[in-house]
mmCIF file of C-alpha atoms in Angstrom:
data_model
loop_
_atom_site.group_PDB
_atom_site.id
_atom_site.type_symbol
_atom_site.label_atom_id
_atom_site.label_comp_id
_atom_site.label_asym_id
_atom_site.label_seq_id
_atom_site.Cartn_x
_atom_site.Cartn_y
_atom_site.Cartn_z
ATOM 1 C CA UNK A 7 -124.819 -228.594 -63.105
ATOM 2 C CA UNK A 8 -123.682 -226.162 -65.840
ATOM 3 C CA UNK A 9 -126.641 -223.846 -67.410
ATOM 4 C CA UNK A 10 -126.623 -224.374 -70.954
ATOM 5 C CA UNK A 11 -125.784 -220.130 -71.418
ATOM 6 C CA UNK A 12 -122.585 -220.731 -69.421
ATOM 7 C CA UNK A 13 -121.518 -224.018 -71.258
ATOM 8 C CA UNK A 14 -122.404 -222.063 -75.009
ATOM 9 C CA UNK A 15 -120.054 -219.061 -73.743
ATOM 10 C CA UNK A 16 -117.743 -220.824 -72.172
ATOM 11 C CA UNK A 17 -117.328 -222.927 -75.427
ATOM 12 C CA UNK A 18 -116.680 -219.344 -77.066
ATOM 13 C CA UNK A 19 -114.007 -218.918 -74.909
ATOM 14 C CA UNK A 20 -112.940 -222.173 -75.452
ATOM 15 C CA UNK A 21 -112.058 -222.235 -79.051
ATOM 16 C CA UNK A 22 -110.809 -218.879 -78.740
ATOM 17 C CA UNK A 23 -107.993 -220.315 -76.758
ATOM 18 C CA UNK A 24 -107.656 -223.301 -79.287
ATOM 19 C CA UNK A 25 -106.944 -220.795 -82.163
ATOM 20 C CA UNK A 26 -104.603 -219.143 -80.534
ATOM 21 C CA UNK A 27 -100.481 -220.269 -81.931
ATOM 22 C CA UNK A 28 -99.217 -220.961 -78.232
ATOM 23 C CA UNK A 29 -102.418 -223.206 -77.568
ATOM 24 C CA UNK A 30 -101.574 -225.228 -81.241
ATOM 25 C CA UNK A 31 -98.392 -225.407 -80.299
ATOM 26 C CA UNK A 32 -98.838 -226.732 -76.799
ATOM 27 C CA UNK A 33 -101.282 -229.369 -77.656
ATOM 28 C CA UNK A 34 -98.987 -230.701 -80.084
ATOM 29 C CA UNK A 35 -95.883 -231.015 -78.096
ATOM 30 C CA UNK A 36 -97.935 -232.355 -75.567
ATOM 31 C CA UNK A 37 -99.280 -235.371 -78.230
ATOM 32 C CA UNK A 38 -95.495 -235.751 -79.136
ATOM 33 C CA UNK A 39 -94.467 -235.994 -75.575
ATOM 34 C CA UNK A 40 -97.633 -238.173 -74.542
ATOM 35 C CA UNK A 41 -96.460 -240.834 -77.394
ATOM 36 C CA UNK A 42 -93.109 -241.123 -77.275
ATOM 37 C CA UNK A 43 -91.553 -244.015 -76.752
ATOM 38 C CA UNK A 44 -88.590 -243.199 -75.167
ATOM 39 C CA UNK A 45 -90.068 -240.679 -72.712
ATOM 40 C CA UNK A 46 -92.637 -243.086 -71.978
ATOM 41 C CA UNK A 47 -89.909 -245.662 -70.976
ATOM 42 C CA UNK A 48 -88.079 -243.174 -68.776
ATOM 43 C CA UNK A 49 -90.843 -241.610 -66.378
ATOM 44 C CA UNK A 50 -92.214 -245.370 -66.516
ATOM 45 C CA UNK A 51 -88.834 -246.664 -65.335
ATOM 46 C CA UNK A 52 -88.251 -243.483 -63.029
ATOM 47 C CA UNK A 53 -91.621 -243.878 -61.243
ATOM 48 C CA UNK A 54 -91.151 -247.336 -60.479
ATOM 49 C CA UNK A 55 -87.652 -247.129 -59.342
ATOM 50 C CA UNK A 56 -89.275 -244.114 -56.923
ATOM 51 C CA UNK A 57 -91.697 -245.722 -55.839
ATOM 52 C CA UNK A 58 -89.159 -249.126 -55.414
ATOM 53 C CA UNK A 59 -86.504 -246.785 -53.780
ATOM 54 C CA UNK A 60 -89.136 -244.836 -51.077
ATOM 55 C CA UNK A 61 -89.313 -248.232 -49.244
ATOM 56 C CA UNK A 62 -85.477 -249.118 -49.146
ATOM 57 C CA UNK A 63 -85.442 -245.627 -47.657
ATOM 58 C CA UNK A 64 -87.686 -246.345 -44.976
ATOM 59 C CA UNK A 65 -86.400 -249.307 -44.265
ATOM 60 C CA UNK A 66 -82.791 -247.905 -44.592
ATOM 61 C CA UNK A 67 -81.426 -250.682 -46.864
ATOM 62 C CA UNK A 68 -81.256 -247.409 -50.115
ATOM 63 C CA UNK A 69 -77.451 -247.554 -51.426
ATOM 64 C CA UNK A 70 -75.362 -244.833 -53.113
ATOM 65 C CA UNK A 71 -75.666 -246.514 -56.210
ATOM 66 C CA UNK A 72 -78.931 -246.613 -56.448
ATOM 67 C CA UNK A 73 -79.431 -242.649 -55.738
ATOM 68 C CA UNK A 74 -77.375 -242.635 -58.266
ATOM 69 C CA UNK A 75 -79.115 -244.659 -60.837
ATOM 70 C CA UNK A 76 -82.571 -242.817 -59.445
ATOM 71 C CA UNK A 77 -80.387 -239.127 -60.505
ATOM 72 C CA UNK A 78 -79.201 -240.298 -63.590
ATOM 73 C CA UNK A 79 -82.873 -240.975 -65.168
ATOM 74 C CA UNK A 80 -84.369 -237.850 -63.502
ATOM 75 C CA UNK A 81 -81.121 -236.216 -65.995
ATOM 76 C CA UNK A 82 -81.864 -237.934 -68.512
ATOM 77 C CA UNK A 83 -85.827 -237.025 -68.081
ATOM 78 C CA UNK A 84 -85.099 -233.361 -68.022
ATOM 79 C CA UNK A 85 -82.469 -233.249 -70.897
ATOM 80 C CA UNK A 86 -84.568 -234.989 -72.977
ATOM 81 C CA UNK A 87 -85.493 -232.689 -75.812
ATOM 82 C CA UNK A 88 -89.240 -232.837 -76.128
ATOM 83 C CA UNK A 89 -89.384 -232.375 -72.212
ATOM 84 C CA UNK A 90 -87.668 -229.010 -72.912
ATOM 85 C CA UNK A 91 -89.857 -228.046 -75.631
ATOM 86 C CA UNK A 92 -93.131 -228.773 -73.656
ATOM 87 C CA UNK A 93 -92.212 -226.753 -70.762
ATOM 88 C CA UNK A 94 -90.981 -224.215 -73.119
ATOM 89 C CA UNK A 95 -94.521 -224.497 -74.765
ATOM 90 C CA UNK A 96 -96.217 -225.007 -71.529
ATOM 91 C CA UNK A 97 -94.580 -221.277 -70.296
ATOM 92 C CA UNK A 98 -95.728 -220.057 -73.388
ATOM 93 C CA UNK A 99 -99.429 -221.046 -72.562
ATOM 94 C CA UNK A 100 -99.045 -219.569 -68.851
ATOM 95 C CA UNK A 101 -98.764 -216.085 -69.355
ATOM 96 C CA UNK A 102 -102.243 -216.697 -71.950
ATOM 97 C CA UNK A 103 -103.970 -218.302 -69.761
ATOM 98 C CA UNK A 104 -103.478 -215.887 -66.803
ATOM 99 C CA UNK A 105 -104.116 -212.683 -68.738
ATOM 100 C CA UNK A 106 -107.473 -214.757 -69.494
ATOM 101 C CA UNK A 107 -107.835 -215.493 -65.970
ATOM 102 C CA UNK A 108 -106.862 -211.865 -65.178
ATOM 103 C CA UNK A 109 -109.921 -210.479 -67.313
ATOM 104 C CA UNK A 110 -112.220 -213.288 -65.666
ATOM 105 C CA UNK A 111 -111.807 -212.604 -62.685
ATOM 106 C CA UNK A 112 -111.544 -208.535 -62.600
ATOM 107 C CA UNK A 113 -115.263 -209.101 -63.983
ATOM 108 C CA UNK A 114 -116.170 -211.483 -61.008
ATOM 109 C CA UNK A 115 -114.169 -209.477 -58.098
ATOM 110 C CA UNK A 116 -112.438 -212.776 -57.274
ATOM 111 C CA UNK A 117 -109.552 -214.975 -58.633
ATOM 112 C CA UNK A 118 -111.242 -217.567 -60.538
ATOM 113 C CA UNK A 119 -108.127 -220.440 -61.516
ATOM 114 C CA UNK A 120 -107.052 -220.110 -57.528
ATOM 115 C CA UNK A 121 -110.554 -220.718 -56.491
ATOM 116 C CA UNK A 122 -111.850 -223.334 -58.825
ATOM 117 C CA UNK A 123 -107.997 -225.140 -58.943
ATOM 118 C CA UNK A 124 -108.582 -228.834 -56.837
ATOM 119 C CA UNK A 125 -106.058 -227.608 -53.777
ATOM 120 C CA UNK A 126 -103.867 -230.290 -52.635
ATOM 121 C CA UNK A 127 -102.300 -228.251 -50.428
ATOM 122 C CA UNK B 28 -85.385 -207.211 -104.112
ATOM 123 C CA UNK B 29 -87.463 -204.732 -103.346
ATOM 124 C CA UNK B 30 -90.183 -206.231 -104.001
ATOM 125 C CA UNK B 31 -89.096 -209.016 -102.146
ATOM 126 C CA UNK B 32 -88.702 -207.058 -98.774
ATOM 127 C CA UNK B 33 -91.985 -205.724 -99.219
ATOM 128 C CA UNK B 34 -93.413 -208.815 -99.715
ATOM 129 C CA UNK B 35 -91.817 -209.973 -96.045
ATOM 130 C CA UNK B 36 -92.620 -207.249 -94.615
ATOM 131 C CA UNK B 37 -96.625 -207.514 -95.562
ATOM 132 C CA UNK B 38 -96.410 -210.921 -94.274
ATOM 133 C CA UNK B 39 -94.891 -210.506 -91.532
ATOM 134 C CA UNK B 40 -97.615 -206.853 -90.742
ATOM 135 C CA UNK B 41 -100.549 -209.951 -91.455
ATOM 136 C CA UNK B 42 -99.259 -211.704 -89.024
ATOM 137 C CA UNK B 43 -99.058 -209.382 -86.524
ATOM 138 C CA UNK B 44 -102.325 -208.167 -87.112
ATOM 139 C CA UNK B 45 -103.211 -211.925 -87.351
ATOM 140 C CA UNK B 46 -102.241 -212.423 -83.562
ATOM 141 C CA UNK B 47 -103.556 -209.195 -82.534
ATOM 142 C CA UNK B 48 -106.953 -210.283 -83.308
ATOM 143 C CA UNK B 49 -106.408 -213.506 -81.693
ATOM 144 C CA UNK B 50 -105.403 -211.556 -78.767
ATOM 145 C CA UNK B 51 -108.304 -209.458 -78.777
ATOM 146 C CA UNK B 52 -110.791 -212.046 -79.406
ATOM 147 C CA UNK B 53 -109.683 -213.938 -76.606
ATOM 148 C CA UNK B 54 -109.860 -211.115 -74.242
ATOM 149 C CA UNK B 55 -113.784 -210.322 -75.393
ATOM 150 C CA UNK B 56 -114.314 -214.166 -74.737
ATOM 151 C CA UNK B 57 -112.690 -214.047 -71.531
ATOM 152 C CA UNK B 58 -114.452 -211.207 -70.395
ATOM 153 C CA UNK B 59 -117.527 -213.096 -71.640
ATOM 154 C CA UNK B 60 -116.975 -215.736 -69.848
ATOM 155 C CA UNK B 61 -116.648 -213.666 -66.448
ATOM 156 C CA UNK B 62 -120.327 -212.052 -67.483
ATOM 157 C CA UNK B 63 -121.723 -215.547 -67.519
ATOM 158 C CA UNK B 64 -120.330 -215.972 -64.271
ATOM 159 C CA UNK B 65 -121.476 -213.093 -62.652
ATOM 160 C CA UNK B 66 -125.663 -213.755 -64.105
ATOM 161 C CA UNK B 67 -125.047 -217.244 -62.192
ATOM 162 C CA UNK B 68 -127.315 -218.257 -59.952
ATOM 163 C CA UNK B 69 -123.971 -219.837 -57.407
ATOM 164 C CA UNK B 70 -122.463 -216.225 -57.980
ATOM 165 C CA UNK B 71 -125.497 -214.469 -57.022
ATOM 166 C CA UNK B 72 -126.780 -216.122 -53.961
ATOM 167 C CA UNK B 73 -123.148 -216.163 -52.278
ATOM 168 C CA UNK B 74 -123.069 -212.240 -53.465
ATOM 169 C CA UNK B 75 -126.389 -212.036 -51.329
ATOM 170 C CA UNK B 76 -125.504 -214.254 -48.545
ATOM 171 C CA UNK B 77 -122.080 -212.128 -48.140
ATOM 172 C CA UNK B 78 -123.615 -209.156 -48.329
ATOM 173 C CA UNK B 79 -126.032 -209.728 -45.576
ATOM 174 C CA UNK B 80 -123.078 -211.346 -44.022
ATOM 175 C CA UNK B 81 -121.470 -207.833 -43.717
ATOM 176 C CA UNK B 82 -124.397 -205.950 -41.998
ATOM 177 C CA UNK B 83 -125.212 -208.748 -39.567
ATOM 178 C CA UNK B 84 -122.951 -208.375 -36.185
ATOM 179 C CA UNK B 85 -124.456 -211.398 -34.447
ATOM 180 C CA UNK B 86 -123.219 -213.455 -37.769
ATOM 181 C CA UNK B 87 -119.697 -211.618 -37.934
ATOM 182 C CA UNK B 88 -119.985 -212.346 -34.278
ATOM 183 C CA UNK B 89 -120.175 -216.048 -34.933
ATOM 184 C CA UNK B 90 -117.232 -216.359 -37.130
ATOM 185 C CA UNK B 91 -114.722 -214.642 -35.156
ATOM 186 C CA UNK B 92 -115.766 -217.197 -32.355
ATOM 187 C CA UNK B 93 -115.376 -220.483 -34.892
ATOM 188 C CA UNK B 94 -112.240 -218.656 -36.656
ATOM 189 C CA UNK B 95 -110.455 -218.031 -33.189
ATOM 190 C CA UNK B 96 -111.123 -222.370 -32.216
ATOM 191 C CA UNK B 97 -110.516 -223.035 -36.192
ATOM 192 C CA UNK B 98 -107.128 -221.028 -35.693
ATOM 193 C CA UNK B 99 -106.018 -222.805 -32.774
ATOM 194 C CA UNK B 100 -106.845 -226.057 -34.362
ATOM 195 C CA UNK B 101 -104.998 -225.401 -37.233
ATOM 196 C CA UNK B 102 -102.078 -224.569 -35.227
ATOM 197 C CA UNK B 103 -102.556 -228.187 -33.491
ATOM 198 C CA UNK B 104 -103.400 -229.917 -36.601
ATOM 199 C CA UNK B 105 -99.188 -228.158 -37.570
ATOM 200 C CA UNK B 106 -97.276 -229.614 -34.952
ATOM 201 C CA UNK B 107 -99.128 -232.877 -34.683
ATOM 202 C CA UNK B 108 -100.802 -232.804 -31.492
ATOM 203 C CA UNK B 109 -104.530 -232.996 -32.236
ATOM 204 C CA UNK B 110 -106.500 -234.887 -29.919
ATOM 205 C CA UNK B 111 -109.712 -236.953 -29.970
ATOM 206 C CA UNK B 112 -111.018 -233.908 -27.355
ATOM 207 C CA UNK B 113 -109.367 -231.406 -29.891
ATOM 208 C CA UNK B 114 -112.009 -232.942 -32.981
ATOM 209 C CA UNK B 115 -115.043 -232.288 -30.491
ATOM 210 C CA UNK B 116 -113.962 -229.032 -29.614
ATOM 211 C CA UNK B 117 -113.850 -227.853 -33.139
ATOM 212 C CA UNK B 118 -116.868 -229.846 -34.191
ATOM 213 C CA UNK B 119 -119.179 -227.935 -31.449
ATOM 214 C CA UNK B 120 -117.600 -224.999 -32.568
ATOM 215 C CA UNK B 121 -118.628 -225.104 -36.063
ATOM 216 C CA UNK B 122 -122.329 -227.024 -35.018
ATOM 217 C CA UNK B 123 -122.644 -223.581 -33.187
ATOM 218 C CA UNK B 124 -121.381 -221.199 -35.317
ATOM 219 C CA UNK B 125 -123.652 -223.207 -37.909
ATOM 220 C CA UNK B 126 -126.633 -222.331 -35.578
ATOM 221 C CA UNK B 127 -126.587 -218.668 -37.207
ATOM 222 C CA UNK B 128 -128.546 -218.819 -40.252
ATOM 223 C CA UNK B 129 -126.784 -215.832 -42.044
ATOM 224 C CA UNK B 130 -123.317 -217.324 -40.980
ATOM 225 C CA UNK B 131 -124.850 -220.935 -42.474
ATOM 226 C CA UNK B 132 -126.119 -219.170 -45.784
ATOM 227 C CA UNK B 133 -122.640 -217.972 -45.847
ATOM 228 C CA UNK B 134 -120.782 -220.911 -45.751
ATOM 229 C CA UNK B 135 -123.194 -222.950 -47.992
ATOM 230 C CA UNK B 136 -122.664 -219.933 -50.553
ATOM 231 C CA UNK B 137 -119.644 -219.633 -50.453
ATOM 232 C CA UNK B 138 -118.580 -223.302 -50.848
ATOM 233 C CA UNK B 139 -121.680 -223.967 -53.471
ATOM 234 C CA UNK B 140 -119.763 -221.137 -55.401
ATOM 235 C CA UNK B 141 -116.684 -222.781 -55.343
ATOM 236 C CA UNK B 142 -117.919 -225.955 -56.476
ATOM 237 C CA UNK B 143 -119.952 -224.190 -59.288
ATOM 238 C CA UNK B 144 -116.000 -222.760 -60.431
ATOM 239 C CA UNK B 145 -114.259 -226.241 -59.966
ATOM 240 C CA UNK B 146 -117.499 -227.508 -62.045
ATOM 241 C CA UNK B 147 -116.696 -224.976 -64.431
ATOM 242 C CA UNK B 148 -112.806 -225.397 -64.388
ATOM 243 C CA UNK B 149 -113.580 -229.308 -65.169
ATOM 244 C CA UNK B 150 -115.622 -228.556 -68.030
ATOM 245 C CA UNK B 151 -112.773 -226.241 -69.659
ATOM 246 C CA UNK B 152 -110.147 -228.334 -68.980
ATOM 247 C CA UNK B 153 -111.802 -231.462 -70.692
ATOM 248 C CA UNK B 154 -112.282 -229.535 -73.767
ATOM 249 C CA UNK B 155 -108.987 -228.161 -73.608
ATOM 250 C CA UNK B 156 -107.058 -231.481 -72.628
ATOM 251 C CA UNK B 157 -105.049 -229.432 -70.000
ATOM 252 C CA UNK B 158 -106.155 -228.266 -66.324
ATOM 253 C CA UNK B 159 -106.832 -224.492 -66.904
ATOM 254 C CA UNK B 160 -106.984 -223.182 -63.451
ATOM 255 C CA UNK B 161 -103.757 -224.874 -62.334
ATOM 256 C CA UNK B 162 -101.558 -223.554 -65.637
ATOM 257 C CA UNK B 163 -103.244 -220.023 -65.311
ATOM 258 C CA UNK B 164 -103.281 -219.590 -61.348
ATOM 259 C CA UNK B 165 -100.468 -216.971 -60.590
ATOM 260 C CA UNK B 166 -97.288 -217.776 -59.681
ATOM 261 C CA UNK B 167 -96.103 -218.020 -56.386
ATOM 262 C CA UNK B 168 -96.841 -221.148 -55.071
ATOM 263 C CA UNK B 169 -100.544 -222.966 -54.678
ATOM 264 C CA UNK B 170 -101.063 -221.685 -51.018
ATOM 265 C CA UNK B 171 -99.888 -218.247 -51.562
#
C-alpha cells in the first residue's frame, strides 16, 4: 500500500508531466489512434490472421500467399499515418520521461523504471 | 513590420520561457518524487538489510553458495535440460541459504522494495494512461 505523502507527491509529479506539450500531445494521438476505425480494423484483422497463421505454421500447411497477405497488413499498419505520428509522439515522450527517471533515481541510488517495469523477459 | 517581428519574436521568447518552466518544474517534481522514495519505509528497511548485508561474511558467505547453484541452474534452465533432481537441488539451496537471517532480511527487502516501485509504477501509469517505467527505462533492450 501507497502512504498517502507518496501518493500527494507523486500526484505533483504527475500533473507536472500532464502539462508538459509532448505529454498533451501524446495523449491525444494516442485517443486518435485508440478510436480509429480503420486502425482498429487492421491490428484487429492482423492479430487474428497471426494468431490464425501461427498454427498453419506448426502444422506446416502456411502458404506463400498467405505470408504475403500477413506482410501486406503489417505495411499497411506501419504506413498508416496516425501510427507514424504516435510513435513520433511516443519518442517525443521518451527522452521526458527518462530525464524524469534520470533525476528519480540519482536521488534513490538505483534505476527506478528498470526496477519497478513488470519484466517479461 | 517591425513591429510585427517584434511581436513574433516576444511570442516566440514566452514560449520558450513557457517550456523552460515546464522543464524545470518537472525536474523539482521528479526530484520530489525520488525524496518520497527515499523517507519510505520499503526503501529504508532494504537500505538497512543491505547494509548489514555488507558487513556480515557468514551472509555474503551464503549467497555466493546459492548464486554459484542459482548460476548453474540458470545455465540448465538455457539449454533445456533441467531435471526434476535439478528443481531439488536449487530448492535446498535457496531453503539453506534462506537459513541466514541477514541473507533472508535481504532478500525479503530487496524484493518488498521492488514491489513497493512496481506498486508505485502502477499508480503513475493509471493516472497517466501510459506505462511509465517501460516508456522511460533506457534504451538498450529490457534485459540489458
Amino acid at each position: 500500500m501507497i502512504e498517502a505523502q507518496i501518493k500527494y507527491i507523486a500526484d505533483g509529479f504527475i500533473r507536472a508531466l500532464q502539462s508538459t506539450q509532448e505529454v498533451i500531445e501524446y495523449l491525444d494521438t494516442l485517443s486518435k489512434y485508440e478510436n480509429d476505425e480503420e486502425i482498429n480494423s487492421l491490428t484487429k484483422k492482423y492479430y487474428s490472421l497471426s494468431s490464425e497463421f501461427q498454427k498453419k505454421q506448426y502444422n506446416g500447411t502456411l502458404t506463400q500467399d498467405e505470408i504475403s497477405e500477413i506482410r501486406t497488413l503489417a505495411n499497411m499498419i506501419q504506413n498508416n499515418s496516425l501510427n507514424i505520428e504516435l510513435a513520433e509522439k511516443q519518442n517525443s515522450i521518451k527522452n521526458i520521461l527518462q530525464g524524469c527517471n534520470a533525476t528519480i533515481s540519482n536521488e534513490i541510488s538505483m534505476d527506478f523504471a528498470k526496477l519497478s517495469a513488470q519484466s517479461t523477459c | 513590420m517591425l513591429n510585427e517581428v517584434k511581436s513574433r519574436n516576444a511570442g516566440r521568447n514566452g514560449r520558450i520561457e513557457e517550456n523552460r518552466l515546464s522543464v524545470d518544474m518537472l525536474n523539482l517534481a521528479a526530484q520530489a518524487f525520488g525524496k518520497a522514495i527515499l523517507n519510505s519505509e520499503a526503501y529504508n528497511n532494504f537500505i538497512k538489510a543491505r547494509d548489514q548485508f555488507r558487513i556480515d561474511e557468514s551472509a555474503k558467505e551464503a549467497a555466493r553458495d546459492y548464486n554459484s547453484v542459482l548460476g548453474d541452474y540458470r545455465m540448465l534452465a538455457q539449454w533445456g535440460g533441467i531435471t526434476p533432481e535439478d528443481e531439488i537441488k536449487i530448492e535446498e539451496a535457496r531453503k539453506k541459504a534462506m537459513e541466514n537471517c541477514v541473507l533472508n532480511d535481504y532478500y525479503t527487502t530487496q524484493e518488498n522494495l521492488i514491489g513497493f516501485y512496481q506498486e508505485l509504477n502502477n499508480y503513475l501509469s493509471e493516472k497517466l494512461k501510459f506505462n511509465f517505467a517501460e516508456l522511460a527505462s533506457p534504451a538498450g533492450g529490457c534485459c540489458g
